[in-house]
mmCIF file of C-alpha atoms in Angstrom:
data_model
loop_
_atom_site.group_PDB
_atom_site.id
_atom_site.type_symbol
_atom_site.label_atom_id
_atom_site.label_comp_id
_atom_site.label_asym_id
_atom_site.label_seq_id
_atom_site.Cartn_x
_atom_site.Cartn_y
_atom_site.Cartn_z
ATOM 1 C CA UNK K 1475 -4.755 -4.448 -16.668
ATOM 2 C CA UNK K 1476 -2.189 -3.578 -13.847
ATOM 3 C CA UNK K 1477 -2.675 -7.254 -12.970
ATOM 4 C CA UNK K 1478 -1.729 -8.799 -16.382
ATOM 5 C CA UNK K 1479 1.831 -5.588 -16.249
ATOM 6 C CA UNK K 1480 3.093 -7.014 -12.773
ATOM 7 C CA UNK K 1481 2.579 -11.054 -14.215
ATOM 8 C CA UNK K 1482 4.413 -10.529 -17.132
ATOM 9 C CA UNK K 1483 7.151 -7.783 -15.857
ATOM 10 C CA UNK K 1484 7.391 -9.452 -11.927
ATOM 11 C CA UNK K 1485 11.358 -10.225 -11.997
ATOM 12 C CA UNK K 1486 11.522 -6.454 -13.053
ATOM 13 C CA UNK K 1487 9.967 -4.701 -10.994
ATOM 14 C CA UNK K 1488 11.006 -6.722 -7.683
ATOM 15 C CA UNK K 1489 14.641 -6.227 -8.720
ATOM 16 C CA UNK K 1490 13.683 -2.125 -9.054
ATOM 17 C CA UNK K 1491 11.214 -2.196 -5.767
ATOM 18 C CA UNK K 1492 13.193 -4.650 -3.436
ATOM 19 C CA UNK K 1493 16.144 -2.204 -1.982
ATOM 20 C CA UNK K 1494 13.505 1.594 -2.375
ATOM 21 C CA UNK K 1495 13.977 2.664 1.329
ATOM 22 C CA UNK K 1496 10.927 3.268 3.117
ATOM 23 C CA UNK K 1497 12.412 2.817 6.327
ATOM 24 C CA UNK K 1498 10.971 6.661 7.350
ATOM 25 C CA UNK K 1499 7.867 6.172 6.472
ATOM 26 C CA UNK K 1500 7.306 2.302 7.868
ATOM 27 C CA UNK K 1501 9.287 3.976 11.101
ATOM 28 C CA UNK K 1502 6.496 6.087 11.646
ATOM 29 C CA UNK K 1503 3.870 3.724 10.788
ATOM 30 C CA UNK K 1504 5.354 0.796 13.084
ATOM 31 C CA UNK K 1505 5.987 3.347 16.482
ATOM 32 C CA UNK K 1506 1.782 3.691 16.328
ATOM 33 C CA UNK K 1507 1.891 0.021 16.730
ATOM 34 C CA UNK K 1508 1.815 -2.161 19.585
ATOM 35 C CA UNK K 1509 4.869 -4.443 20.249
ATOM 36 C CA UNK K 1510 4.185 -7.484 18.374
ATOM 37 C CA UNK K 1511 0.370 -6.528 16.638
ATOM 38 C CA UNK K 1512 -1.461 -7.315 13.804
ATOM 39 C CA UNK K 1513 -0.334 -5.766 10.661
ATOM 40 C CA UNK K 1514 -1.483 -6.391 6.992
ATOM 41 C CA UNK K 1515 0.781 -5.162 3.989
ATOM 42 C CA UNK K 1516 -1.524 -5.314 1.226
ATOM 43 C CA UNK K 1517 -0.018 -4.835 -2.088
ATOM 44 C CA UNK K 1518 2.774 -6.408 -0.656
ATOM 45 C CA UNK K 1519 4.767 -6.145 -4.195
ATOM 46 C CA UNK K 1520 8.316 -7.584 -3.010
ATOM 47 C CA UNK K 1521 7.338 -8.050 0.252
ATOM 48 C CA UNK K 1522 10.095 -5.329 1.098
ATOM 49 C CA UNK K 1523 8.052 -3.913 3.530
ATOM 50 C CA UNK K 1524 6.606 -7.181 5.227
ATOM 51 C CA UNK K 1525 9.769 -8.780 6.047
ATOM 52 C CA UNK K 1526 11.179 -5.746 6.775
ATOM 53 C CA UNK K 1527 8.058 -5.483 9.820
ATOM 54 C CA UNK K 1528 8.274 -9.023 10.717
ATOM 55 C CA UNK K 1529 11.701 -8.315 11.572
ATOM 56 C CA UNK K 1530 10.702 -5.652 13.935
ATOM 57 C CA UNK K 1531 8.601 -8.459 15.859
ATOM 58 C CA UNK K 1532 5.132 -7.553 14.054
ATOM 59 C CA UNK K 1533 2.382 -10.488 13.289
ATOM 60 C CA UNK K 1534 2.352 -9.695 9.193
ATOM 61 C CA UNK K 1535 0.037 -11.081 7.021
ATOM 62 C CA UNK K 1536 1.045 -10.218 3.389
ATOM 63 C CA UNK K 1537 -1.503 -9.938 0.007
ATOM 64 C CA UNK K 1538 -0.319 -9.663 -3.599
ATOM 65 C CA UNK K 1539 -2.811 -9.406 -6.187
ATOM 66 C CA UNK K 1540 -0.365 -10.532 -9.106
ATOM 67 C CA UNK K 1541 0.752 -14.152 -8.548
ATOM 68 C CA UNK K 1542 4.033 -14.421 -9.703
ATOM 69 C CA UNK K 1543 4.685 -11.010 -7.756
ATOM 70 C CA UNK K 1544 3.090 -12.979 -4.727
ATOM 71 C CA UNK K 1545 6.035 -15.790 -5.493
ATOM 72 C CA UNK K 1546 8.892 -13.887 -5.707
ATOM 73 C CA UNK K 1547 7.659 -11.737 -2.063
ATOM 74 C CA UNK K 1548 7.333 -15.662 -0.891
ATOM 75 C CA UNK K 1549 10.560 -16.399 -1.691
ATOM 76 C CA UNK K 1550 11.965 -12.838 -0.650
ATOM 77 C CA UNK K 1551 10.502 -12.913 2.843
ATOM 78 C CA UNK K 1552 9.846 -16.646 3.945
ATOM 79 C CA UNK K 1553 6.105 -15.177 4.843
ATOM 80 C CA UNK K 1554 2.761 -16.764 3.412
ATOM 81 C CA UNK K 1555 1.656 -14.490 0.692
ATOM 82 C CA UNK K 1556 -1.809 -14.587 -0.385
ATOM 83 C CA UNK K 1557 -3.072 -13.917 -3.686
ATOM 84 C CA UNK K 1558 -6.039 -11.088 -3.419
ATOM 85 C CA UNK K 1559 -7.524 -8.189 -4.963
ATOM 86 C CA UNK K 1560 -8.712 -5.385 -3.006
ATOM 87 C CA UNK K 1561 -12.630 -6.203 -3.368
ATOM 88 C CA UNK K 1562 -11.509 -9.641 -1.937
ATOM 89 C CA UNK K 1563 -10.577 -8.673 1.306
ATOM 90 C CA UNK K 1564 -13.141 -9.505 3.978
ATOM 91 C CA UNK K 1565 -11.606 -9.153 7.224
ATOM 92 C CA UNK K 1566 -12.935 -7.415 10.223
ATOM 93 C CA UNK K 1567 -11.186 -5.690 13.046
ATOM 94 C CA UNK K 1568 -8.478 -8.433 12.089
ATOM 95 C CA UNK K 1569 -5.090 -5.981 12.518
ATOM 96 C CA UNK K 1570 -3.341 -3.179 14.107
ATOM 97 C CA UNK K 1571 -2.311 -1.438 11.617
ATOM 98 C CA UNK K 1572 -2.308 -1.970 7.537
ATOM 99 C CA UNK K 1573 0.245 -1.030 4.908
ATOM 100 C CA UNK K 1574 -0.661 0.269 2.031
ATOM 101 C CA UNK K 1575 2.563 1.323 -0.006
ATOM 102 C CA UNK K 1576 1.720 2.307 -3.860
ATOM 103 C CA UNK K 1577 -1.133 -0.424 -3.718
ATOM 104 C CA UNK K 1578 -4.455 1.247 -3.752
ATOM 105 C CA UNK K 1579 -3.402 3.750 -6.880
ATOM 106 C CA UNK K 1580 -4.003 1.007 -8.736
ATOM 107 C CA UNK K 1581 -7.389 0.740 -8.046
ATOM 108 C CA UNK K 1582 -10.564 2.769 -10.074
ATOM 109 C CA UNK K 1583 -11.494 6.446 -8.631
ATOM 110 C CA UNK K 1584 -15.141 5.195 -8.598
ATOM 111 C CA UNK K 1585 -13.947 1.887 -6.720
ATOM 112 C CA UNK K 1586 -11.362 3.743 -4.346
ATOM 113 C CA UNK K 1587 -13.556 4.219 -1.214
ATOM 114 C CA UNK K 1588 -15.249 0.792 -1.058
ATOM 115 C CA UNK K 1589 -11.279 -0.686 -1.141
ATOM 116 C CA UNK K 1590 -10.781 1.879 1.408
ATOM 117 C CA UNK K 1591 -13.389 1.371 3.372
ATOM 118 C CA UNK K 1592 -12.648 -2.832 3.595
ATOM 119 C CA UNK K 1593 -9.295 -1.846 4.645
ATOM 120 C CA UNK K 1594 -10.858 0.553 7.759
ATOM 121 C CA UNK K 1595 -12.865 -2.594 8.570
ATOM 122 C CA UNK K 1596 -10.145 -5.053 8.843
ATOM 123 C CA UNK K 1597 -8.973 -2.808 11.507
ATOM 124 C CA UNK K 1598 -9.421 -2.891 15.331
ATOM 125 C CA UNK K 1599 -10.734 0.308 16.673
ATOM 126 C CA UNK K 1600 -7.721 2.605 17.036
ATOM 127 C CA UNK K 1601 -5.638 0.718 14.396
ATOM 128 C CA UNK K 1602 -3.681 2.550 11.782
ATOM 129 C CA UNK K 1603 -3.754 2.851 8.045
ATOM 130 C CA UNK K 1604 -0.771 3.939 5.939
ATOM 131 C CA UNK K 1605 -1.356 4.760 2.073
ATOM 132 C CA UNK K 1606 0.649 6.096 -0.549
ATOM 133 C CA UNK K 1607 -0.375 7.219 -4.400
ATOM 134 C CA UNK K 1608 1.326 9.356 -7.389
ATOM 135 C CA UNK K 1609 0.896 12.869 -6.360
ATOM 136 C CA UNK K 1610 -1.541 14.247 -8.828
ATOM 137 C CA UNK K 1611 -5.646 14.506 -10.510
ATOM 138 C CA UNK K 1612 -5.348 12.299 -13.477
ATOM 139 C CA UNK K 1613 -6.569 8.895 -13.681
ATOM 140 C CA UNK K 1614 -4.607 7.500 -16.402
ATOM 141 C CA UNK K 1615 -2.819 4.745 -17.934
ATOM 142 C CA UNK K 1616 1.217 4.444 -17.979
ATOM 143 C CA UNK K 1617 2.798 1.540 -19.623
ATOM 144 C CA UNK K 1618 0.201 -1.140 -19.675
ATOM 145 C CA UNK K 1619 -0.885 -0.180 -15.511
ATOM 146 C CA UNK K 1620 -4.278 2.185 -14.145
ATOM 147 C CA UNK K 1621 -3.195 4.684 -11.858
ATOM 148 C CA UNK K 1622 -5.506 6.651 -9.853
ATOM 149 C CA UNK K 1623 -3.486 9.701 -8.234
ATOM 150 C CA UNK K 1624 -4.438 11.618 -5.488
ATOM 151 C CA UNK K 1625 -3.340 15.182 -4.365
ATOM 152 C CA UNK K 1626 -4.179 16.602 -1.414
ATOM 153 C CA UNK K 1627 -8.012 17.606 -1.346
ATOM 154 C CA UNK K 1628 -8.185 14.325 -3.568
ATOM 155 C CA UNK K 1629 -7.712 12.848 -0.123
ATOM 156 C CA UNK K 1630 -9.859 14.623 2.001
ATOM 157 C CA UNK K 1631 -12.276 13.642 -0.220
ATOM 158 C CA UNK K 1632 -11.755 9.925 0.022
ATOM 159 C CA UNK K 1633 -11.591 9.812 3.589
ATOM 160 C CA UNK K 1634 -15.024 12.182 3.542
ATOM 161 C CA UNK K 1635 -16.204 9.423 1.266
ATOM 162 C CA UNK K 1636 -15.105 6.304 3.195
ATOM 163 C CA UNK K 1637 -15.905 7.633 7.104
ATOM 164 C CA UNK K 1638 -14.785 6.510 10.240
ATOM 165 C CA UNK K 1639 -11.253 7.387 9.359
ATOM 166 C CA UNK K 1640 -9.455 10.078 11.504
ATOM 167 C CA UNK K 1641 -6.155 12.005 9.507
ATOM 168 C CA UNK K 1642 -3.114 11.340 11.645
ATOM 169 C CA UNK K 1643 -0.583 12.924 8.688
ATOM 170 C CA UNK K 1644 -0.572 13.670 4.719
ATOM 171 C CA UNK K 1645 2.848 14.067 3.607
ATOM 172 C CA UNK K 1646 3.785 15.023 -0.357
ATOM 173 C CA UNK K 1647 7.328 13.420 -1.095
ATOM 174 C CA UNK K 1648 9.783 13.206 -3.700
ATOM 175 C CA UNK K 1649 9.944 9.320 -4.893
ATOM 176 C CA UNK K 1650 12.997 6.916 -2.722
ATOM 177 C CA UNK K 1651 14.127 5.594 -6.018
ATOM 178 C CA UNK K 1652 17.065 7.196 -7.965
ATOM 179 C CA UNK K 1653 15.472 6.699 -11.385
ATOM 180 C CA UNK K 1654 12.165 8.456 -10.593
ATOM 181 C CA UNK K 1655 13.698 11.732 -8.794
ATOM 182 C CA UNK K 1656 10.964 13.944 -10.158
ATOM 183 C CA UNK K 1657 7.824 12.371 -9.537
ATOM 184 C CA UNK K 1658 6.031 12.757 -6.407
ATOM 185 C CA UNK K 1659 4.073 10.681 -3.681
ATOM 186 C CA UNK K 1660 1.104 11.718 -1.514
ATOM 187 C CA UNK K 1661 0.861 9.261 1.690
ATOM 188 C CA UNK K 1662 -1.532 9.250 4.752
ATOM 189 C CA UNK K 1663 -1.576 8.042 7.864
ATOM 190 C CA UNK K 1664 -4.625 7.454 9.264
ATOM 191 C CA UNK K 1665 -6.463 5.983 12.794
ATOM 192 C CA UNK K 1666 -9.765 3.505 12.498
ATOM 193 C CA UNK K 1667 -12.194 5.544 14.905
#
């Protein structure tokens, strides 16, 4: 369903997603980094935040799940994007650290800590995970897309659930973008032990 909303609204929502400034955030994420490492943004959207970490000198491999979402980051970046689902990825110990930005609330409660829990194995040991979701309980549907939010002992329950995750930081946020002042985020940083 979220799929089908990003193929048929992609020009849209890169033109509202392309200039949201995450530099904080990624600012964080990137100084747990080594100079030049591994780094997967999955749920690339855009690609905002890829070519925005390539620029910093960071090996980025980029996944989109929606092709013509994938095409426009493409074009946006100059990076490879590939075109992947969550329960697609199968890499191991692969990166340094992975992005997650507004990504994984799109995928089912029930299916949450398997995504998760490929994302902890694509990491080396000691790598870092970033994720961000709606602030919130629900799991509900908004405008033809799933969300799955996530408050705060909704987290600590997914990383109970997934293992082998340490809690770096959980930070609740207003949202970067000027239209959506009143909704909230819930993001985590977390270290592959």
């Amino acid at each position: 369903m979220s799929i089908a909303f990003y193929e048929t609204n992609a020009q849209s929502f890169f033109d509202r997603t392309v200039h949201a400034d995450m530099s904080a955030p990624r600012a964080a994420f990137a100084a747990r980094l080594p100079p030049g490492g591994r780094v997967l943004d999955v749920g690339c959207g855009s690609g905002r935040d890829a070519l925005a970490l390539a620029g910093q000198g960071f090996q980025v491999t980029a996944t989109e799940a929606s092709p013509a979402l994938a095409e426009l980051a493409r074009a946006h970046t100059g990076l490879p994007v590939q075109v992947m689902t969550f329960d697609q990825l199968a890499w191991t110990a692969a990166f340094d650290g992975i992005w997650a930005c507004a990504s994984l609330l799109h995928v089912p409660r029930a299916d949450l800590a398997g995504a998760v829990g490929r994302l902890r194995d694509a990491l080396a040991p000691g790598g870092v995970l970033w994720m961000s979701f709606k602030y919130g309980t629900r799991d509900r549907e908004t405008g033809g897309r799933a969300f799955t939010d996530l408050d705060e002992a909704g987290a600590q329950a997914l990383l109970a659930a997934v293992g082998g995750l340490e809690l770096l930081a959980m930070d609740v946020t207003g949202d970067v973008r000027d239209d959506h002042g009143s909704e909230r985020w819930l993001a985590m940083m977390c270290r592959r032990l």
